[in-house]
Amino acid sequence: DENIVAPNDVGFALWALIWCLINLGQIYTYATPEQKCSKVVKFAISILILLMTVWGLLIVCGVWSPVVFNALDFLYGASIIKLGVTLVKYIPQVILNFRRKLTVGWNIWNVLLDFSGGILSVIQMIIDCSSTGHWNGIVGNPVKLFLGLFSMVYDVIFMIQHFYLYKGNNQRLHQIGR
């Protein structure tokens, strides 16, 4: 199956990588002693880094297989890891908002932009596939589809929390001058 990868997909991935690295730099710059990464998360990150490093080294060192040890499958593996991270990365914020019954402290505009990006990503896939008459752009790239869909699900949860469930609490906090 032919996979449709548009230049804007590559550009977006590079743009997202740059901003993730900037975000990582901010984590280290603004870290406080109270903020700690759990042992489970450190272990999971270590395993994923080790796995991808070994996989990459096998490819670079010439171990090649059309099934597993090729550059395209390495990129698919990285995209599956990204999908897994996307599935869990918003959970702490959803739980924190639920426990506090507030959404004050983070920017709803980022959520709205993320939601619009998810919608546009899915629409782009549908338009690309319908214009070519080949639906393998969705079937051949399920990670892109699910990234857009899962992000939108979390965005809807955040919008419900912000605009409906905790709206009154947010307003009361702002009125007392926080």
mmCIF file with all atom_site columns, C-alpha atoms in Angstrom:
data_model
loop_
_atom_site.group_PDB
_atom_site.id
_atom_site.type_symbol
_atom_site.label_atom_id
_atom_site.label_alt_id
_atom_site.label_comp_id
_atom_site.label_asym_id
_atom_site.label_entity_id
_atom_site.label_seq_id
_atom_site.pdbx_PDB_ins_code
_atom_site.Cartn_x
_atom_site.Cartn_y
_atom_site.Cartn_z
_atom_site.occupancy
_atom_site.B_iso_or_equiv
_atom_site.pdbx_formal_charge
_atom_site.auth_seq_id
_atom_site.auth_comp_id
_atom_site.auth_asym_id
_atom_site.auth_atom_id
_atom_site.pdbx_PDB_model_num
ATOM 1   C CA . ASP A 1 1   ? 0.000   0.000  0.000  1.00 0.00 ? 1   ASP A CA 1
ATOM 2   C CA . GLU A 1 2   ? 1.151   3.461  -0.882 1.00 0.00 ? 2   GLU A CA 1
ATOM 3   C CA . ASN A 1 3   ? 1.266   5.857  2.028  1.00 0.00 ? 3   ASN A CA 1
ATOM 4   C CA . ILE A 1 4   ? 0.457   9.488  1.333  1.00 0.00 ? 4   ILE A CA 1
ATOM 5   C CA . VAL A 1 5   ? 2.965   11.695 3.138  1.00 0.00 ? 5   VAL A CA 1
ATOM 6   C CA . ALA A 1 6   ? 2.610   15.343 2.228  1.00 0.00 ? 6   ALA A CA 1
ATOM 7   C CA . PRO A 1 7   ? 5.385   17.899 2.721  1.00 0.00 ? 7   PRO A CA 1
ATOM 8   C CA . ASN A 1 8   ? 3.200   19.688 5.263  1.00 0.00 ? 8   ASN A CA 1
ATOM 9   C CA . ASP A 1 9   ? 3.140   16.484 7.363  1.00 0.00 ? 9   ASP A CA 1
ATOM 10  C CA . VAL A 1 10  ? 6.931   16.475 7.498  1.00 0.00 ? 10  VAL A CA 1
ATOM 11  C CA . GLY A 1 11  ? 7.027   20.215 8.157  1.00 0.00 ? 11  GLY A CA 1
ATOM 12  C CA . PHE A 1 12  ? 4.527   19.910 10.982 1.00 0.00 ? 12  PHE A CA 1
ATOM 13  C CA . ALA A 1 13  ? 6.488   17.045 12.546 1.00 0.00 ? 13  ALA A CA 1
ATOM 14  C CA . LEU A 1 14  ? 9.692   19.107 12.482 1.00 0.00 ? 14  LEU A CA 1
ATOM 15  C CA . TRP A 1 15  ? 7.867   22.171 13.840 1.00 0.00 ? 15  TRP A CA 1
ATOM 16  C CA . ALA A 1 16  ? 6.359   20.063 16.655 1.00 0.00 ? 16  ALA A CA 1
ATOM 17  C CA . LEU A 1 17  ? 9.795   18.600 17.450 1.00 0.00 ? 17  LEU A CA 1
ATOM 18  C CA . ILE A 1 18  ? 11.302  22.082 17.769 1.00 0.00 ? 18  ILE A CA 1
ATOM 19  C CA . TRP A 1 19  ? 8.552   23.212 20.157 1.00 0.00 ? 19  TRP A CA 1
ATOM 20  C CA . CYS A 1 20  ? 8.765   19.983 22.176 1.00 0.00 ? 20  CYS A CA 1
ATOM 21  C CA . LEU A 1 21  ? 12.494  20.597 22.632 1.00 0.00 ? 21  LEU A CA 1
ATOM 22  C CA . ILE A 1 22  ? 11.776  24.183 23.718 1.00 0.00 ? 22  ILE A CA 1
ATOM 23  C CA . ASN A 1 23  ? 9.183   22.824 26.138 1.00 0.00 ? 23  ASN A CA 1
ATOM 24  C CA . LEU A 1 24  ? 11.723  20.328 27.470 1.00 0.00 ? 24  LEU A CA 1
ATOM 25  C CA . GLY A 1 25  ? 14.165  23.184 28.035 1.00 0.00 ? 25  GLY A CA 1
ATOM 26  C CA . GLN A 1 26  ? 11.485  25.053 29.982 1.00 0.00 ? 26  GLN A CA 1
ATOM 27  C CA . ILE A 1 27  ? 10.883  22.013 32.163 1.00 0.00 ? 27  ILE A CA 1
ATOM 28  C CA . TYR A 1 28  ? 14.509  22.047 33.249 1.00 0.00 ? 28  TYR A CA 1
ATOM 29  C CA . THR A 1 29  ? 14.676  25.843 33.490 1.00 0.00 ? 29  THR A CA 1
ATOM 30  C CA . TYR A 1 30  ? 11.587  26.235 35.680 1.00 0.00 ? 30  TYR A CA 1
ATOM 31  C CA . ALA A 1 31  ? 11.738  22.978 37.630 1.00 0.00 ? 31  ALA A CA 1
ATOM 32  C CA . THR A 1 32  ? 10.993  23.151 41.337 1.00 0.00 ? 32  THR A CA 1
ATOM 33  C CA . PRO A 1 33  ? 11.907  20.623 44.038 1.00 0.00 ? 33  PRO A CA 1
ATOM 34  C CA . GLU A 1 34  ? 8.211   19.789 44.566 1.00 0.00 ? 34  GLU A CA 1
ATOM 35  C CA . GLN A 1 35  ? 7.831   18.583 40.975 1.00 0.00 ? 35  GLN A CA 1
ATOM 36  C CA . LYS A 1 36  ? 9.068   15.059 40.518 1.00 0.00 ? 36  LYS A CA 1
ATOM 37  C CA . CYS A 1 37  ? 8.853   12.544 37.742 1.00 0.00 ? 37  CYS A CA 1
ATOM 38  C CA . SER A 1 38  ? 7.569   9.180  38.987 1.00 0.00 ? 38  SER A CA 1
ATOM 39  C CA . LYS A 1 39  ? 9.765   6.090  38.850 1.00 0.00 ? 39  LYS A CA 1
ATOM 40  C CA . VAL A 1 40  ? 7.266   4.393  36.542 1.00 0.00 ? 40  VAL A CA 1
ATOM 41  C CA . VAL A 1 41  ? 7.484   7.248  34.023 1.00 0.00 ? 41  VAL A CA 1
ATOM 42  C CA . LYS A 1 42  ? 11.289  7.336  34.239 1.00 0.00 ? 42  LYS A CA 1
ATOM 43  C CA . PHE A 1 43  ? 11.393  3.573  33.685 1.00 0.00 ? 43  PHE A CA 1
ATOM 44  C CA . ALA A 1 44  ? 8.989   3.734  30.710 1.00 0.00 ? 44  ALA A CA 1
ATOM 45  C CA . ILE A 1 45  ? 10.956  6.572  29.102 1.00 0.00 ? 45  ILE A CA 1
ATOM 46  C CA . SER A 1 46  ? 14.229  4.692  29.626 1.00 0.00 ? 46  SER A CA 1
ATOM 47  C CA . ILE A 1 47  ? 12.842  1.531  28.029 1.00 0.00 ? 47  ILE A CA 1
ATOM 48  C CA . LEU A 1 48  ? 11.501  3.460  25.021 1.00 0.00 ? 48  LEU A CA 1
ATOM 49  C CA . ILE A 1 49  ? 14.786  5.320  24.535 1.00 0.00 ? 49  ILE A CA 1
ATOM 50  C CA . LEU A 1 50  ? 16.733  2.060  24.811 1.00 0.00 ? 50  LEU A CA 1
ATOM 51  C CA . LEU A 1 51  ? 14.404  0.297  22.380 1.00 0.00 ? 51  LEU A CA 1
ATOM 52  C CA . MET A 1 52  ? 14.583  3.053  19.774 1.00 0.00 ? 52  MET A CA 1
ATOM 53  C CA . THR A 1 53  ? 18.363  3.422  20.192 1.00 0.00 ? 53  THR A CA 1
ATOM 54  C CA . VAL A 1 54  ? 18.980  -0.300 19.664 1.00 0.00 ? 54  VAL A CA 1
ATOM 55  C CA . TRP A 1 55  ? 16.558  -0.379 16.737 1.00 0.00 ? 55  TRP A CA 1
ATOM 56  C CA . GLY A 1 56  ? 18.253  2.653  15.147 1.00 0.00 ? 56  GLY A CA 1
ATOM 57  C CA . LEU A 1 57  ? 21.733  1.218  15.685 1.00 0.00 ? 57  LEU A CA 1
ATOM 58  C CA . LEU A 1 58  ? 20.725  -2.084 14.091 1.00 0.00 ? 58  LEU A CA 1
ATOM 59  C CA . ILE A 1 59  ? 19.567  -0.201 11.003 1.00 0.00 ? 59  ILE A CA 1
ATOM 60  C CA . VAL A 1 60  ? 22.670  2.037  10.879 1.00 0.00 ? 60  VAL A CA 1
ATOM 61  C CA . CYS A 1 61  ? 25.003  -0.954 11.359 1.00 0.00 ? 61  CYS A CA 1
ATOM 62  C CA . GLY A 1 62  ? 23.553  -2.703 8.346  1.00 0.00 ? 62  GLY A CA 1
ATOM 63  C CA . VAL A 1 63  ? 21.178  -5.215 9.879  1.00 0.00 ? 63  VAL A CA 1
ATOM 64  C CA . TRP A 1 64  ? 18.367  -4.937 7.378  1.00 0.00 ? 64  TRP A CA 1
ATOM 65  C CA . SER A 1 65  ? 15.111  -6.760 6.996  1.00 0.00 ? 65  SER A CA 1
ATOM 66  C CA . PRO A 1 66  ? 12.124  -5.814 4.888  1.00 0.00 ? 66  PRO A CA 1
ATOM 67  C CA . VAL A 1 67  ? 9.915   -6.741 7.847  1.00 0.00 ? 67  VAL A CA 1
ATOM 68  C CA . VAL A 1 68  ? 11.364  -4.977 10.906 1.00 0.00 ? 68  VAL A CA 1
ATOM 69  C CA . PHE A 1 69  ? 14.807  -3.451 10.549 1.00 0.00 ? 69  PHE A CA 1
ATOM 70  C CA . ASN A 1 70  ? 14.295  -0.693 8.025  1.00 0.00 ? 70  ASN A CA 1
ATOM 71  C CA . ALA A 1 71  ? 14.071  3.081  8.321  1.00 0.00 ? 71  ALA A CA 1
ATOM 72  C CA . LEU A 1 72  ? 10.371  3.296  7.484  1.00 0.00 ? 72  LEU A CA 1
ATOM 73  C CA . ASP A 1 73  ? 9.417   0.813  10.197 1.00 0.00 ? 73  ASP A CA 1
ATOM 74  C CA . PHE A 1 74  ? 11.670  2.720  12.614 1.00 0.00 ? 74  PHE A CA 1
ATOM 75  C CA . LEU A 1 75  ? 9.634   5.862  11.875 1.00 0.00 ? 75  LEU A CA 1
ATOM 76  C CA . TYR A 1 76  ? 6.396   3.904  12.271 1.00 0.00 ? 76  TYR A CA 1
ATOM 77  C CA . GLY A 1 77  ? 7.685   2.708  15.655 1.00 0.00 ? 77  GLY A CA 1
ATOM 78  C CA . ALA A 1 78  ? 8.438   6.284  16.691 1.00 0.00 ? 78  ALA A CA 1
ATOM 79  C CA . SER A 1 79  ? 4.961   7.362  15.582 1.00 0.00 ? 79  SER A CA 1
ATOM 80  C CA . ILE A 1 80  ? 3.350   4.588  17.630 1.00 0.00 ? 80  ILE A CA 1
ATOM 81  C CA . ILE A 1 81  ? 5.317   5.792  20.666 1.00 0.00 ? 81  ILE A CA 1
ATOM 82  C CA . LYS A 1 82  ? 4.023   9.316  19.977 1.00 0.00 ? 82  LYS A CA 1
ATOM 83  C CA . LEU A 1 83  ? 0.479   7.950  19.851 1.00 0.00 ? 83  LEU A CA 1
ATOM 84  C CA . GLY A 1 84  ? 1.004   6.211  23.198 1.00 0.00 ? 84  GLY A CA 1
ATOM 85  C CA . VAL A 1 85  ? 2.386   9.387  24.750 1.00 0.00 ? 85  VAL A CA 1
ATOM 86  C CA . THR A 1 86  ? -0.594  11.334 23.408 1.00 0.00 ? 86  THR A CA 1
ATOM 87  C CA . LEU A 1 87  ? -2.969  8.822  25.011 1.00 0.00 ? 87  LEU A CA 1
ATOM 88  C CA . VAL A 1 88  ? -1.517  9.387  28.494 1.00 0.00 ? 88  VAL A CA 1
ATOM 89  C CA . LYS A 1 89  ? -0.018  12.883 28.523 1.00 0.00 ? 89  LYS A CA 1
ATOM 90  C CA . TYR A 1 90  ? -3.271  14.731 29.174 1.00 0.00 ? 90  TYR A CA 1
ATOM 91  C CA . ILE A 1 91  ? -4.519  12.439 31.948 1.00 0.00 ? 91  ILE A CA 1
ATOM 92  C CA . PRO A 1 92  ? -2.700  14.263 34.795 1.00 0.00 ? 92  PRO A CA 1
ATOM 93  C CA . GLN A 1 93  ? -4.230  17.621 33.775 1.00 0.00 ? 93  GLN A CA 1
ATOM 94  C CA . VAL A 1 94  ? -7.724  16.124 33.509 1.00 0.00 ? 94  VAL A CA 1
ATOM 95  C CA . ILE A 1 95  ? -7.313  14.605 36.992 1.00 0.00 ? 95  ILE A CA 1
ATOM 96  C CA . LEU A 1 96  ? -5.858  17.821 38.450 1.00 0.00 ? 96  LEU A CA 1
ATOM 97  C CA . ASN A 1 97  ? -8.748  19.861 37.040 1.00 0.00 ? 97  ASN A CA 1
ATOM 98  C CA . PHE A 1 98  ? -11.214 17.314 38.459 1.00 0.00 ? 98  PHE A CA 1
ATOM 99  C CA . ARG A 1 99  ? -9.628  17.331 41.935 1.00 0.00 ? 99  ARG A CA 1
ATOM 100 C CA . ARG A 1 100 ? -9.385  21.131 42.084 1.00 0.00 ? 100 ARG A CA 1
ATOM 101 C CA . LYS A 1 101 ? -12.732 21.645 40.329 1.00 0.00 ? 101 LYS A CA 1
ATOM 102 C CA . LEU A 1 102 ? -10.924 24.445 38.467 1.00 0.00 ? 102 LEU A CA 1
ATOM 103 C CA . THR A 1 103 ? -9.206  24.986 35.153 1.00 0.00 ? 103 THR A CA 1
ATOM 104 C CA . VAL A 1 104 ? -7.360  28.137 36.194 1.00 0.00 ? 104 VAL A CA 1
ATOM 105 C CA . GLY A 1 105 ? -3.631  28.002 35.538 1.00 0.00 ? 105 GLY A CA 1
ATOM 106 C CA . TRP A 1 106 ? -3.477  26.841 31.954 1.00 0.00 ? 106 TRP A CA 1
ATOM 107 C CA . ASN A 1 107 ? -4.473  28.450 28.698 1.00 0.00 ? 107 ASN A CA 1
ATOM 108 C CA . ILE A 1 108 ? -7.751  27.358 27.092 1.00 0.00 ? 108 ILE A CA 1
ATOM 109 C CA . TRP A 1 109 ? -6.608  28.948 23.819 1.00 0.00 ? 109 TRP A CA 1
ATOM 110 C CA . ASN A 1 110 ? -3.993  26.210 23.406 1.00 0.00 ? 110 ASN A CA 1
ATOM 111 C CA . VAL A 1 111 ? -6.760  23.634 23.754 1.00 0.00 ? 111 VAL A CA 1
ATOM 112 C CA . LEU A 1 112 ? -8.895  25.422 21.171 1.00 0.00 ? 112 LEU A CA 1
ATOM 113 C CA . LEU A 1 113 ? -5.951  25.632 18.768 1.00 0.00 ? 113 LEU A CA 1
ATOM 114 C CA . ASP A 1 114 ? -5.142  21.956 19.324 1.00 0.00 ? 114 ASP A CA 1
ATOM 115 C CA . PHE A 1 115 ? -8.764  21.038 18.645 1.00 0.00 ? 115 PHE A CA 1
ATOM 116 C CA . SER A 1 116 ? -8.814  23.018 15.405 1.00 0.00 ? 116 SER A CA 1
ATOM 117 C CA . GLY A 1 117 ? -5.517  21.379 14.402 1.00 0.00 ? 117 GLY A CA 1
ATOM 118 C CA . GLY A 1 118 ? -6.991  17.929 15.030 1.00 0.00 ? 118 GLY A CA 1
ATOM 119 C CA . ILE A 1 119 ? -10.056 18.726 12.952 1.00 0.00 ? 119 ILE A CA 1
ATOM 120 C CA . LEU A 1 120 ? -7.946  20.125 10.114 1.00 0.00 ? 120 LEU A CA 1
ATOM 121 C CA . SER A 1 121 ? -5.622  17.114 10.203 1.00 0.00 ? 121 SER A CA 1
ATOM 122 C CA . VAL A 1 122 ? -8.506  14.649 9.864  1.00 0.00 ? 122 VAL A CA 1
ATOM 123 C CA . ILE A 1 123 ? -10.173 16.785 7.172  1.00 0.00 ? 123 ILE A CA 1
ATOM 124 C CA . GLN A 1 124 ? -6.879  16.954 5.252  1.00 0.00 ? 124 GLN A CA 1
ATOM 125 C CA . MET A 1 125 ? -6.646  13.160 5.299  1.00 0.00 ? 125 MET A CA 1
ATOM 126 C CA . ILE A 1 126 ? -10.199 12.797 4.041  1.00 0.00 ? 126 ILE A CA 1
ATOM 127 C CA . ILE A 1 127 ? -9.714  15.389 1.278  1.00 0.00 ? 127 ILE A CA 1
ATOM 128 C CA . ASP A 1 128 ? -6.395  13.850 0.185  1.00 0.00 ? 128 ASP A CA 1
ATOM 129 C CA . CYS A 1 129 ? -7.899  10.386 0.029  1.00 0.00 ? 129 CYS A CA 1
ATOM 130 C CA . SER A 1 130 ? -11.077 11.444 -1.730 1.00 0.00 ? 130 SER A CA 1
ATOM 131 C CA . SER A 1 131 ? -9.179  13.491 -4.320 1.00 0.00 ? 131 SER A CA 1
ATOM 132 C CA . THR A 1 132 ? -6.885  10.598 -5.193 1.00 0.00 ? 132 THR A CA 1
ATOM 133 C CA . GLY A 1 133 ? -9.586  7.957  -4.912 1.00 0.00 ? 133 GLY A CA 1
ATOM 134 C CA . HIS A 1 134 ? -7.294  5.888  -2.677 1.00 0.00 ? 134 HIS A CA 1
ATOM 135 C CA . TRP A 1 135 ? -8.271  5.524  0.976  1.00 0.00 ? 135 TRP A CA 1
ATOM 136 C CA . ASN A 1 136 ? -4.917  4.013  1.916  1.00 0.00 ? 136 ASN A CA 1
ATOM 137 C CA . GLY A 1 137 ? -3.897  7.453  3.193  1.00 0.00 ? 137 GLY A CA 1
ATOM 138 C CA . ILE A 1 138 ? -6.050  6.706  6.224  1.00 0.00 ? 138 ILE A CA 1
ATOM 139 C CA . VAL A 1 139 ? -5.570  2.940  6.357  1.00 0.00 ? 139 VAL A CA 1
ATOM 140 C CA . GLY A 1 140 ? -1.822  3.272  5.711  1.00 0.00 ? 140 GLY A CA 1
ATOM 141 C CA . ASN A 1 141 ? -1.390  6.007  8.318  1.00 0.00 ? 141 ASN A CA 1
ATOM 142 C CA . PRO A 1 142 ? -3.676  5.145  11.243 1.00 0.00 ? 142 PRO A CA 1
ATOM 143 C CA . VAL A 1 143 ? -1.395  6.913  13.721 1.00 0.00 ? 143 VAL A CA 1
ATOM 144 C CA . LYS A 1 144 ? -2.058  10.319 12.113 1.00 0.00 ? 144 LYS A CA 1
ATOM 145 C CA . LEU A 1 145 ? -5.793  9.658  12.221 1.00 0.00 ? 145 LEU A CA 1
ATOM 146 C CA . PHE A 1 146 ? -5.759  8.490  15.838 1.00 0.00 ? 146 PHE A CA 1
ATOM 147 C CA . LEU A 1 147 ? -3.470  11.345 16.938 1.00 0.00 ? 147 LEU A CA 1
ATOM 148 C CA . GLY A 1 148 ? -6.025  13.802 15.610 1.00 0.00 ? 148 GLY A CA 1
ATOM 149 C CA . LEU A 1 149 ? -8.970  11.931 17.096 1.00 0.00 ? 149 LEU A CA 1
ATOM 150 C CA . PHE A 1 150 ? -7.441  11.298 20.548 1.00 0.00 ? 150 PHE A CA 1
ATOM 151 C CA . SER A 1 151 ? -6.257  14.889 20.829 1.00 0.00 ? 151 SER A CA 1
ATOM 152 C CA . MET A 1 152 ? -9.746  16.099 19.968 1.00 0.00 ? 152 MET A CA 1
ATOM 153 C CA . VAL A 1 153 ? -11.287 13.806 22.605 1.00 0.00 ? 153 VAL A CA 1
ATOM 154 C CA . TYR A 1 154 ? -9.047  15.270 25.311 1.00 0.00 ? 154 TYR A CA 1
ATOM 155 C CA . ASP A 1 155 ? -9.657  18.776 23.986 1.00 0.00 ? 155 ASP A CA 1
ATOM 156 C CA . VAL A 1 156 ? -13.418 18.228 24.288 1.00 0.00 ? 156 VAL A CA 1
ATOM 157 C CA . ILE A 1 157 ? -12.921 17.022 27.876 1.00 0.00 ? 157 ILE A CA 1
ATOM 158 C CA . PHE A 1 158 ? -10.922 20.176 28.661 1.00 0.00 ? 158 PHE A CA 1
ATOM 159 C CA . MET A 1 159 ? -13.509 22.414 26.985 1.00 0.00 ? 159 MET A CA 1
ATOM 160 C CA . ILE A 1 160 ? -16.313 20.764 28.982 1.00 0.00 ? 160 ILE A CA 1
ATOM 161 C CA . GLN A 1 161 ? -14.309 21.232 32.181 1.00 0.00 ? 161 GLN A CA 1
ATOM 162 C CA . HIS A 1 162 ? -13.466 24.858 31.401 1.00 0.00 ? 162 HIS A CA 1
ATOM 163 C CA . PHE A 1 163 ? -16.676 26.152 29.842 1.00 0.00 ? 163 PHE A CA 1
ATOM 164 C CA . TYR A 1 164 ? -19.267 24.027 31.652 1.00 0.00 ? 164 TYR A CA 1
ATOM 165 C CA . LEU A 1 165 ? -18.274 22.014 34.724 1.00 0.00 ? 165 LEU A CA 1
ATOM 166 C CA . TYR A 1 166 ? -15.933 24.466 36.477 1.00 0.00 ? 166 TYR A CA 1
ATOM 167 C CA . LYS A 1 167 ? -16.880 27.749 34.825 1.00 0.00 ? 167 LYS A CA 1
ATOM 168 C CA . GLY A 1 168 ? -18.467 29.146 37.991 1.00 0.00 ? 168 GLY A CA 1
ATOM 169 C CA . ASN A 1 169 ? -15.491 28.117 40.140 1.00 0.00 ? 169 ASN A CA 1
ATOM 170 C CA . ASN A 1 170 ? -13.070 29.766 37.710 1.00 0.00 ? 170 ASN A CA 1
ATOM 171 C CA . GLN A 1 171 ? -15.115 32.988 37.744 1.00 0.00 ? 171 GLN A CA 1
ATOM 172 C CA . ARG A 1 172 ? -15.352 33.064 41.567 1.00 0.00 ? 172 ARG A CA 1
ATOM 173 C CA . LEU A 1 173 ? -11.593 32.607 41.851 1.00 0.00 ? 173 LEU A CA 1
ATOM 174 C CA . HIS A 1 174 ? -10.974 35.489 39.451 1.00 0.00 ? 174 HIS A CA 1
ATOM 175 C CA . GLN A 1 175 ? -13.459 37.716 41.313 1.00 0.00 ? 175 GLN A CA 1
ATOM 176 C CA . ILE A 1 176 ? -11.697 37.306 44.664 1.00 0.00 ? 176 ILE A CA 1
ATOM 177 C CA . GLY A 1 177 ? -8.458  38.344 43.023 1.00 0.00 ? 177 GLY A CA 1
ATOM 178 C CA . ARG A 1 178 ? -6.676  35.023 43.280 1.00 0.00 ? 178 ARG A CA 1
#
